[in-house]
Amino acid sequence: MNDNGAGLKLSRRLSALAEWVPQGARFADIGTDHALLPVYLAQQNRISYAVAGDVHEGPVDAAKKQVAEAGLADIVSVRMGDGLAVLSPGEVDTVTIAGMGGSLMARILDQAGNRLDGVTTLVLSPHVAEDAVRRWLVSHHYVLDREMLLEEDGVIYTLMRAVLVHDQSEARSSNESLYDQNLLAPALERISSVLMHEMGPLLLRNPSEAFHRKWEQEILKRERVILQLSHATAPEAAEKAREWEEDVREIREVLSCLPAAKPSSN
């Protein structure tokens, strides 16, 4: 844990997410829990305004207590509600969502509608199904400008930041370049689009030790699934096993073509 000098302790993951919030942002933290992130950012004079939203009553009460004790009720507004329903259109320019699966995160973003109006920066940390988030970003003209993996308490977390590109053709062009399937050529002729979205285009360009560890762990998980499928009697199990075997083969191939892992700075 990092003590920020103002009485709060942030996890290393929250500290890293905080660093990616633009100076002076009008900020929303969705699934805020105890409002640690907005309170920390307000204490550091990093944000001008914040909404701390959570769908559960317990965390909302805890967040209100945290904000009141910090004397920040004029800057941080704590609200109970589902996803981005706690926001008004144009109210904030930066949104953070962390600590949930990527499919749920993409659904929350999808259901936001015009509440995302004016939101130019998304700081996200899905703990599974990162590909669902990356696909949502591409389809809504956001372009990743930062990705990192951070290991804390034995868990490897994915962090990503994306910025809105207002010109749709420019956004499309930037994302086509970002997700270039010839990224590893000539060592590897092409990476499948599926794997690019799973692994992360910026992470692939600068693979860390944590990246290699994460994907070795993924291979082990998939091999366990293949083993389970090999014992199944359903006729579709063999076909499913072949698909998973192909996934593992492709992941191994990509890892073998990446530059040597650089020691993690985390």
PDB file of C-alpha atoms in Angstrom:
ATOM      1  CA  MET A   1       0.000   0.000   0.000  1.00  0.00           C
ATOM      2  CA  ASN A   2       1.133   3.550  -0.699  1.00  0.00           C
ATOM      3  CA  ASP A   3       0.454   6.222   1.913  1.00  0.00           C
ATOM      4  CA  ASN A   4      -0.387   9.397   0.023  1.00  0.00           C
ATOM      5  CA  GLY A   5       0.515  11.606   2.972  1.00  0.00           C
ATOM      6  CA  ALA A   6      -3.083  12.714   3.517  1.00  0.00           C
ATOM      7  CA  GLY A   7      -4.311   9.832   5.653  1.00  0.00           C
ATOM      8  CA  LEU A   8      -5.482   7.561   2.834  1.00  0.00           C
ATOM      9  CA  LYS A   9      -3.797   4.381   1.708  1.00  0.00           C
ATOM     10  CA  LEU A  10      -4.216   3.385  -1.929  1.00  0.00           C
ATOM     11  CA  SER A  11      -3.383  -0.013  -3.362  1.00  0.00           C
ATOM     12  CA  ARG A  12      -0.671   0.011  -5.994  1.00  0.00           C
ATOM     13  CA  ARG A  13      -3.330  -0.584  -8.639  1.00  0.00           C
ATOM     14  CA  LEU A  14      -5.437   2.411  -7.526  1.00  0.00           C
ATOM     15  CA  SER A  15      -2.260   4.533  -7.320  1.00  0.00           C
ATOM     16  CA  ALA A  16      -1.426   3.619 -10.909  1.00  0.00           C
ATOM     17  CA  LEU A  17      -4.968   4.418 -12.095  1.00  0.00           C
ATOM     18  CA  ALA A  18      -4.804   7.760 -10.256  1.00  0.00           C
ATOM     19  CA  GLU A  19      -1.653   8.690 -12.160  1.00  0.00           C
ATOM     20  CA  TRP A  20      -3.555   8.346 -15.432  1.00  0.00           C
ATOM     21  CA  VAL A  21      -6.327  10.792 -14.516  1.00  0.00           C
ATOM     22  CA  PRO A  22      -5.673  14.090 -16.348  1.00  0.00           C
ATOM     23  CA  GLN A  23      -4.837  17.124 -14.221  1.00  0.00           C
ATOM     24  CA  GLY A  24      -7.936  19.237 -13.519  1.00  0.00           C
ATOM     25  CA  ALA A  25     -10.354  16.517 -14.667  1.00  0.00           C
ATOM     26  CA  ARG A  26     -14.056  16.492 -13.895  1.00  0.00           C
ATOM     27  CA  PHE A  27     -13.991  12.912 -12.738  1.00  0.00           C
ATOM     28  CA  ALA A  28     -16.351   9.993 -12.125  1.00  0.00           C
ATOM     29  CA  ASP A  29     -15.418   6.793 -10.317  1.00  0.00           C
ATOM     30  CA  ILE A  30     -17.969   4.082 -11.105  1.00  0.00           C
ATOM     31  CA  GLY A  31     -18.123   1.238  -8.576  1.00  0.00           C
ATOM     32  CA  THR A  32     -16.321   3.561  -6.194  1.00  0.00           C
ATOM     33  CA  ASP A  33     -16.549   1.371  -3.075  1.00  0.00           C
ATOM     34  CA  HIS A  34     -15.160   3.666  -0.315  1.00  0.00           C
ATOM     35  CA  ALA A  35     -14.497   6.629  -2.674  1.00  0.00           C
ATOM     36  CA  LEU A  36     -10.749   6.209  -2.062  1.00  0.00           C
ATOM     37  CA  LEU A  37      -9.788   7.274  -5.586  1.00  0.00           C
ATOM     38  CA  PRO A  38     -11.829  10.502  -5.835  1.00  0.00           C
ATOM     39  CA  VAL A  39     -10.927  11.541  -2.277  1.00  0.00           C
ATOM     40  CA  TYR A  40      -7.223  10.933  -2.943  1.00  0.00           C
ATOM     41  CA  LEU A  41      -7.337  12.864  -6.235  1.00  0.00           C
ATOM     42  CA  ALA A  42      -9.215  15.764  -4.634  1.00  0.00           C
ATOM     43  CA  GLN A  43      -6.719  15.902  -1.750  1.00  0.00           C
ATOM     44  CA  GLN A  44      -3.901  16.040  -4.274  1.00  0.00           C
ATOM     45  CA  ASN A  45      -5.635  18.884  -6.175  1.00  0.00           C
ATOM     46  CA  ARG A  46      -5.606  16.689  -9.260  1.00  0.00           C
ATOM     47  CA  ILE A  47      -9.335  17.024 -10.042  1.00  0.00           C
ATOM     48  CA  SER A  48     -11.793  19.922  -9.987  1.00  0.00           C
ATOM     49  CA  TYR A  49     -14.914  17.831  -9.305  1.00  0.00           C
ATOM     50  CA  ALA A  50     -15.885  14.195  -8.810  1.00  0.00           C
ATOM     51  CA  VAL A  51     -18.861  11.873  -8.798  1.00  0.00           C
ATOM     52  CA  ALA A  52     -18.395   8.690  -6.754  1.00  0.00           C
ATOM     53  CA  GLY A  53     -21.019   6.159  -7.820  1.00  0.00           C
ATOM     54  CA  ASP A  54     -21.867   2.692  -6.540  1.00  0.00           C
ATOM     55  CA  VAL A  55     -24.869   0.413  -6.957  1.00  0.00           C
ATOM     56  CA  HIS A  56     -24.758  -0.921  -3.376  1.00  0.00           C
ATOM     57  CA  GLU A  57     -25.932   0.891  -0.256  1.00  0.00           C
ATOM     58  CA  GLY A  58     -23.047  -0.249   2.010  1.00  0.00           C
ATOM     59  CA  PRO A  59     -20.251   1.165  -0.174  1.00  0.00           C
ATOM     60  CA  VAL A  60     -22.264   4.365  -0.765  1.00  0.00           C
ATOM     61  CA  ASP A  61     -22.584   4.904   3.006  1.00  0.00           C
ATOM     62  CA  ALA A  62     -18.866   4.209   3.457  1.00  0.00           C
ATOM     63  CA  ALA A  63     -18.034   6.609   0.613  1.00  0.00           C
ATOM     64  CA  LYS A  64     -20.185   9.374   2.119  1.00  0.00           C
ATOM     65  CA  LYS A  65     -18.406   8.908   5.454  1.00  0.00           C
ATOM     66  CA  GLN A  66     -14.996   9.021   3.775  1.00  0.00           C
ATOM     67  CA  VAL A  67     -15.859  12.188   1.841  1.00  0.00           C
ATOM     68  CA  ALA A  68     -17.335  13.919   4.925  1.00  0.00           C
ATOM     69  CA  GLU A  69     -14.316  13.071   7.100  1.00  0.00           C
ATOM     70  CA  ALA A  70     -12.009  14.471   4.411  1.00  0.00           C
ATOM     71  CA  GLY A  71     -14.076  17.685   4.246  1.00  0.00           C
ATOM     72  CA  LEU A  72     -14.607  17.240   0.511  1.00  0.00           C
ATOM     73  CA  ALA A  73     -18.406  17.232   0.201  1.00  0.00           C
ATOM     74  CA  ASP A  74     -18.232  20.368  -1.978  1.00  0.00           C
ATOM     75  CA  ILE A  75     -15.991  18.586  -4.519  1.00  0.00           C
ATOM     76  CA  VAL A  76     -16.987  14.887  -4.347  1.00  0.00           C
ATOM     77  CA  SER A  77     -20.651  13.980  -4.889  1.00  0.00           C
ATOM     78  CA  VAL A  78     -21.479  10.434  -3.717  1.00  0.00           C
ATOM     79  CA  ARG A  79     -24.436   8.813  -5.500  1.00  0.00           C
ATOM     80  CA  MET A  80     -26.140   5.432  -5.493  1.00  0.00           C
ATOM     81  CA  GLY A  81     -27.056   4.039  -8.881  1.00  0.00           C
ATOM     82  CA  ASP A  82     -26.301   1.463 -11.545  1.00  0.00           C
ATOM     83  CA  GLY A  83     -23.245   2.174 -13.673  1.00  0.00           C
ATOM     84  CA  LEU A  84     -23.165   5.556 -15.373  1.00  0.00           C
ATOM     85  CA  ALA A  85     -26.818   6.212 -14.515  1.00  0.00           C
ATOM     86  CA  VAL A  86     -25.435   8.323 -11.640  1.00  0.00           C
ATOM     87  CA  LEU A  87     -24.169  10.905 -14.181  1.00  0.00           C
ATOM     88  CA  SER A  88     -25.828  13.643 -16.192  1.00  0.00           C
ATOM     89  CA  PRO A  89     -24.750  14.131 -19.834  1.00  0.00           C
ATOM     90  CA  GLY A  90     -21.719  16.432 -20.026  1.00  0.00           C
ATOM     91  CA  GLU A  91     -21.145  16.355 -16.258  1.00  0.00           C
ATOM     92  CA  VAL A  92     -17.654  14.788 -16.357  1.00  0.00           C
ATOM     93  CA  ASP A  93     -14.807  14.382 -18.835  1.00  0.00           C
ATOM     94  CA  THR A  94     -12.980  11.407 -17.251  1.00  0.00           C
ATOM     95  CA  VAL A  95     -14.428   8.093 -16.041  1.00  0.00           C
ATOM     96  CA  THR A  96     -12.709   5.311 -14.122  1.00  0.00           C
ATOM     97  CA  ILE A  97     -14.148   1.808 -13.788  1.00  0.00           C
ATOM     98  CA  ALA A  98     -12.169  -0.932 -12.046  1.00  0.00           C
ATOM     99  CA  GLY A  99     -12.605  -4.203 -10.192  1.00  0.00           C
ATOM    100  CA  MET A 100     -15.114  -5.983 -12.398  1.00  0.00           C
ATOM    101  CA  GLY A 101     -15.116  -8.263 -15.413  1.00  0.00           C
ATOM    102  CA  GLY A 102     -14.665  -6.850 -18.891  1.00  0.00           C
ATOM    103  CA  SER A 103     -18.047  -8.065 -20.170  1.00  0.00           C
ATOM    104  CA  LEU A 104     -19.862  -6.219 -17.375  1.00  0.00           C
ATOM    105  CA  MET A 105     -17.679  -3.154 -17.930  1.00  0.00           C
ATOM    106  CA  ALA A 106     -18.492  -3.099 -21.650  1.00  0.00           C
ATOM    107  CA  ARG A 107     -22.194  -3.489 -20.829  1.00  0.00           C
ATOM    108  CA  ILE A 108     -22.064  -0.566 -18.373  1.00  0.00           C
ATOM    109  CA  LEU A 109     -20.390   1.597 -21.019  1.00  0.00           C
ATOM    110  CA  ASP A 110     -22.877   0.436 -23.643  1.00  0.00           C
ATOM    111  CA  GLN A 111     -25.862   1.298 -21.466  1.00  0.00           C
ATOM    112  CA  ALA A 112     -24.480   4.758 -20.630  1.00  0.00           C
ATOM    113  CA  GLY A 113     -25.900   6.349 -23.781  1.00  0.00           C
ATOM    114  CA  ASN A 114     -25.654  10.159 -23.683  1.00  0.00           C
ATOM    115  CA  ARG A 115     -24.216  10.063 -20.145  1.00  0.00           C
ATOM    116  CA  LEU A 116     -20.881   9.550 -21.902  1.00  0.00           C
ATOM    117  CA  ASP A 117     -21.319  12.902 -23.685  1.00  0.00           C
ATOM    118  CA  GLY A 118     -18.207  14.956 -22.976  1.00  0.00           C
ATOM    119  CA  VAL A 119     -16.239  11.979 -21.628  1.00  0.00           C
ATOM    120  CA  THR A 120     -12.905  12.130 -23.433  1.00  0.00           C
ATOM    121  CA  THR A 121     -10.830   9.845 -21.162  1.00  0.00           C
ATOM    122  CA  LEU A 122     -11.635   6.353 -19.867  1.00  0.00           C
ATOM    123  CA  VAL A 123      -9.346   4.762 -17.253  1.00  0.00           C
ATOM    124  CA  LEU A 124     -10.276   1.087 -16.928  1.00  0.00           C
ATOM    125  CA  SER A 125      -9.109  -2.038 -15.124  1.00  0.00           C
ATOM    126  CA  PRO A 126     -11.092  -5.154 -16.056  1.00  0.00           C
ATOM    127  CA  HIS A 127      -9.990  -8.296 -14.206  1.00  0.00           C
ATOM    128  CA  VAL A 128     -11.134 -10.736 -16.924  1.00  0.00           C
ATOM    129  CA  ALA A 129     -12.431 -10.497 -20.533  1.00  0.00           C
ATOM    130  CA  GLU A 130     -10.241  -7.510 -21.363  1.00  0.00           C
ATOM    131  CA  ASP A 131     -10.993  -8.158 -25.048  1.00  0.00           C
ATOM    132  CA  ALA A 132     -14.652  -7.166 -24.533  1.00  0.00           C
ATOM    133  CA  VAL A 133     -13.516  -3.758 -23.278  1.00  0.00           C
ATOM    134  CA  ARG A 134     -11.024  -3.234 -26.108  1.00  0.00           C
ATOM    135  CA  ARG A 135     -13.679  -4.101 -28.704  1.00  0.00           C
ATOM    136  CA  TRP A 136     -16.122  -1.639 -27.126  1.00  0.00           C
ATOM    137  CA  LEU A 137     -13.492   1.102 -27.209  1.00  0.00           C
ATOM    138  CA  VAL A 138     -12.752   0.526 -30.895  1.00  0.00           C
ATOM    139  CA  SER A 139     -16.421   0.516 -31.871  1.00  0.00           C
ATOM    140  CA  HIS A 140     -17.021   3.808 -30.006  1.00  0.00           C
ATOM    141  CA  HIS A 141     -14.017   5.738 -31.420  1.00  0.00           C
ATOM    142  CA  TYR A 142     -11.831   5.567 -28.325  1.00  0.00           C
ATOM    143  CA  VAL A 143      -8.133   4.853 -28.899  1.00  0.00           C
ATOM    144  CA  LEU A 144      -5.903   3.215 -26.293  1.00  0.00           C
ATOM    145  CA  ASP A 145      -2.970   5.430 -25.343  1.00  0.00           C
ATOM    146  CA  ARG A 146      -1.741   3.449 -22.316  1.00  0.00           C
ATOM    147  CA  GLU A 147      -1.808  -0.153 -21.161  1.00  0.00           C
ATOM    148  CA  MET A 148       0.080  -1.806 -18.340  1.00  0.00           C
ATOM    149  CA  LEU A 149       0.075  -4.957 -16.253  1.00  0.00           C
ATOM    150  CA  LEU A 150       0.561  -4.598 -12.515  1.00  0.00           C
ATOM    151  CA  GLU A 151       1.081  -7.476 -10.110  1.00  0.00           C
ATOM    152  CA  GLU A 152      -0.283  -7.100  -6.597  1.00  0.00           C
ATOM    153  CA  ASP A 153      -0.832  -9.809  -3.970  1.00  0.00           C
ATOM    154  CA  GLY A 154      -0.124 -12.496  -6.557  1.00  0.00           C
ATOM    155  CA  VAL A 155      -2.725 -11.190  -9.034  1.00  0.00           C
ATOM    156  CA  ILE A 156      -1.787  -9.649 -12.393  1.00  0.00           C
ATOM    157  CA  TYR A 157      -4.094  -6.718 -13.151  1.00  0.00           C
ATOM    158  CA  THR A 158      -4.675  -5.105 -16.543  1.00  0.00           C
ATOM    159  CA  LEU A 159      -4.878  -1.308 -16.644  1.00  0.00           C
ATOM    160  CA  MET A 160      -5.813   0.652 -19.754  1.00  0.00           C
ATOM    161  CA  ARG A 161      -6.526   4.240 -20.697  1.00  0.00           C
ATOM    162  CA  ALA A 162      -8.332   5.343 -23.846  1.00  0.00           C
ATOM    163  CA  VAL A 163      -9.045   8.767 -25.296  1.00  0.00           C
ATOM    164  CA  LEU A 164     -11.951   9.761 -27.505  1.00  0.00           C
ATOM    165  CA  VAL A 165     -11.057  10.758 -31.063  1.00  0.00           C
ATOM    166  CA  HIS A 166     -13.869  12.972 -32.307  1.00  0.00           C
ATOM    167  CA  ASP A 167     -13.112  12.524 -36.010  1.00  0.00           C
ATOM    168  CA  GLN A 168     -14.454   9.034 -36.750  1.00  0.00           C
ATOM    169  CA  SER A 169     -12.215   8.381 -39.761  1.00  0.00           C
ATOM    170  CA  GLU A 170      -9.176   9.441 -37.709  1.00  0.00           C
ATOM    171  CA  ALA A 171     -10.277   7.126 -34.873  1.00  0.00           C
ATOM    172  CA  ARG A 172     -10.722   4.273 -37.335  1.00  0.00           C
ATOM    173  CA  SER A 173      -7.304   4.885 -38.859  1.00  0.00           C
ATOM    174  CA  SER A 174      -5.622   5.092 -35.422  1.00  0.00           C
ATOM    175  CA  ASN A 175      -7.238   1.846 -34.293  1.00  0.00           C
ATOM    176  CA  GLU A 176      -6.342   0.050 -37.532  1.00  0.00           C
ATOM    177  CA  SER A 177      -2.726   1.029 -36.967  1.00  0.00           C
ATOM    178  CA  LEU A 178      -2.904   0.085 -33.272  1.00  0.00           C
ATOM    179  CA  TYR A 179      -4.357  -3.373 -34.006  1.00  0.00           C
ATOM    180  CA  ASP A 180      -2.056  -4.048 -36.980  1.00  0.00           C
ATOM    181  CA  GLN A 181      -2.070  -7.836 -37.374  1.00  0.00           C
ATOM    182  CA  ASN A 182       1.393  -7.692 -38.961  1.00  0.00           C
ATOM    183  CA  LEU A 183       2.799  -6.268 -35.743  1.00  0.00           C
ATOM    184  CA  LEU A 184       5.343  -9.079 -35.274  1.00  0.00           C
ATOM    185  CA  ALA A 185       6.256  -9.588 -38.946  1.00  0.00           C
ATOM    186  CA  PRO A 186       8.493 -11.042 -40.247  1.00  0.00           C
ATOM    187  CA  ALA A 187       8.903 -13.284 -37.152  1.00  0.00           C
ATOM    188  CA  LEU A 188       5.150 -13.959 -37.236  1.00  0.00           C
ATOM    189  CA  GLU A 189       3.210 -13.214 -40.393  1.00  0.00           C
ATOM    190  CA  ARG A 190       0.035 -12.141 -38.581  1.00  0.00           C
ATOM    191  CA  ILE A 191      -1.679 -12.229 -35.202  1.00  0.00           C
ATOM    192  CA  SER A 192      -5.375 -13.017 -35.212  1.00  0.00           C
ATOM    193  CA  SER A 193      -7.676 -10.123 -34.399  1.00  0.00           C
ATOM    194  CA  VAL A 194      -9.109 -12.206 -31.530  1.00  0.00           C
ATOM    195  CA  LEU A 195      -5.711 -12.590 -29.883  1.00  0.00           C
ATOM    196  CA  MET A 196      -4.764  -8.935 -30.477  1.00  0.00           C
ATOM    197  CA  HIS A 197      -7.849  -7.860 -28.517  1.00  0.00           C
ATOM    198  CA  GLU A 198      -7.179 -10.423 -25.773  1.00  0.00           C
ATOM    199  CA  MET A 199      -3.485  -9.649 -25.324  1.00  0.00           C
ATOM    200  CA  GLY A 200      -3.577  -5.871 -25.809  1.00  0.00           C
ATOM    201  CA  PRO A 201      -1.918  -4.004 -28.691  1.00  0.00           C
ATOM    202  CA  LEU A 202       0.289  -1.766 -26.521  1.00  0.00           C
ATOM    203  CA  LEU A 203       1.226  -4.624 -24.188  1.00  0.00           C
ATOM    204  CA  LEU A 204       2.300  -6.679 -27.218  1.00  0.00           C
ATOM    205  CA  ARG A 205       4.534  -3.824 -28.336  1.00  0.00           C
ATOM    206  CA  ASN A 206       6.305  -3.641 -24.984  1.00  0.00           C
ATOM    207  CA  PRO A 207       5.984  -7.023 -23.245  1.00  0.00           C
ATOM    208  CA  SER A 208       7.024  -7.122 -19.603  1.00  0.00           C
ATOM    209  CA  GLU A 209       7.850 -10.069 -17.377  1.00  0.00           C
ATOM    210  CA  ALA A 210       4.312  -9.812 -16.017  1.00  0.00           C
ATOM    211  CA  PHE A 211       2.943 -10.099 -19.563  1.00  0.00           C
ATOM    212  CA  HIS A 212       4.852 -13.343 -20.160  1.00  0.00           C
ATOM    213  CA  ARG A 213       3.751 -14.704 -16.761  1.00  0.00           C
ATOM    214  CA  LYS A 214       0.116 -13.791 -17.397  1.00  0.00           C
ATOM    215  CA  TRP A 215       0.057 -15.612 -20.720  1.00  0.00           C
ATOM    216  CA  GLU A 216       1.911 -18.667 -19.415  1.00  0.00           C
ATOM    217  CA  GLN A 217      -0.823 -18.821 -16.747  1.00  0.00           C
ATOM    218  CA  GLU A 218      -3.461 -18.478 -19.481  1.00  0.00           C
ATOM    219  CA  ILE A 219      -1.914 -21.407 -21.365  1.00  0.00           C
ATOM    220  CA  LEU A 220      -2.110 -23.548 -18.211  1.00  0.00           C
ATOM    221  CA  LYS A 221      -5.776 -22.594 -17.701  1.00  0.00           C
ATOM    222  CA  ARG A 222      -6.621 -23.480 -21.282  1.00  0.00           C
ATOM    223  CA  GLU A 223      -4.739 -26.765 -21.087  1.00  0.00           C
ATOM    224  CA  ARG A 224      -6.827 -27.687 -18.026  1.00  0.00           C
ATOM    225  CA  VAL A 225      -9.982 -27.007 -20.057  1.00  0.00           C
ATOM    226  CA  ILE A 226      -8.641 -29.174 -22.892  1.00  0.00           C
ATOM    227  CA  LEU A 227      -7.998 -32.003 -20.391  1.00  0.00           C
ATOM    228  CA  GLN A 228     -11.570 -31.728 -19.067  1.00  0.00           C
ATOM    229  CA  LEU A 229     -12.945 -31.753 -22.616  1.00  0.00           C
ATOM    230  CA  SER A 230     -10.922 -34.880 -23.435  1.00  0.00           C
ATOM    231  CA  HIS A 231     -12.892 -36.733 -20.747  1.00  0.00           C
ATOM    232  CA  ALA A 232     -16.260 -35.458 -21.951  1.00  0.00           C
ATOM    233  CA  THR A 233     -18.518 -37.724 -23.997  1.00  0.00           C
ATOM    234  CA  ALA A 234     -20.584 -35.036 -25.747  1.00  0.00           C
ATOM    235  CA  PRO A 235     -19.890 -35.067 -29.506  1.00  0.00           C
ATOM    236  CA  GLU A 236     -19.103 -31.340 -29.604  1.00  0.00           C
ATOM    237  CA  ALA A 237     -16.417 -31.707 -26.892  1.00  0.00           C
ATOM    238  CA  ALA A 238     -13.755 -32.960 -29.329  1.00  0.00           C
ATOM    239  CA  GLU A 239     -14.361 -29.998 -31.660  1.00  0.00           C
ATOM    240  CA  LYS A 240     -14.214 -27.587 -28.723  1.00  0.00           C
ATOM    241  CA  ALA A 241     -10.955 -29.183 -27.555  1.00  0.00           C
ATOM    242  CA  ARG A 242      -9.459 -28.665 -31.037  1.00  0.00           C
ATOM    243  CA  GLU A 243     -10.416 -24.966 -30.894  1.00  0.00           C
ATOM    244  CA  TRP A 244      -8.763 -24.551 -27.489  1.00  0.00           C
ATOM    245  CA  GLU A 245      -5.658 -26.423 -28.716  1.00  0.00           C
ATOM    246  CA  GLU A 246      -5.442 -24.005 -31.649  1.00  0.00           C
ATOM    247  CA  ASP A 247      -5.710 -21.074 -29.190  1.00  0.00           C
ATOM    248  CA  VAL A 248      -2.848 -22.455 -27.104  1.00  0.00           C
ATOM    249  CA  ARG A 249      -0.732 -23.053 -30.216  1.00  0.00           C
ATOM    250  CA  GLU A 250      -1.239 -19.463 -31.360  1.00  0.00           C
ATOM    251  CA  ILE A 251      -0.494 -17.979 -27.929  1.00  0.00           C
ATOM    252  CA  ARG A 252       2.749 -20.001 -27.743  1.00  0.00           C
ATOM    253  CA  GLU A 253       3.674 -18.844 -31.233  1.00  0.00           C
ATOM    254  CA  VAL A 254       3.112 -15.180 -30.336  1.00  0.00           C
ATOM    255  CA  LEU A 255       5.095 -15.464 -27.085  1.00  0.00           C
ATOM    256  CA  SER A 256       8.007 -17.087 -28.920  1.00  0.00           C
ATOM    257  CA  CYS A 257       8.143 -14.154 -31.374  1.00  0.00           C
ATOM    258  CA  LEU A 258       8.107 -11.390 -28.769  1.00  0.00           C
ATOM    259  CA  PRO A 259      11.300  -9.614 -27.693  1.00  0.00           C
ATOM    260  CA  ALA A 260      12.827 -10.819 -24.442  1.00  0.00           C
ATOM    261  CA  ALA A 261      10.822  -9.679 -21.444  1.00  0.00           C
ATOM    262  CA  LYS A 262      12.053  -6.529 -19.797  1.00  0.00           C
ATOM    263  CA  PRO A 263      12.211  -6.514 -15.994  1.00  0.00           C
ATOM    264  CA  SER A 264       8.982  -5.066 -14.644  1.00  0.00           C
ATOM    265  CA  SER A 265       9.195  -1.568 -13.197  1.00  0.00           C
ATOM    266  CA  ASN A 266       6.254  -2.292 -10.885  1.00  0.00           C
TER     267      ASN A 266
END
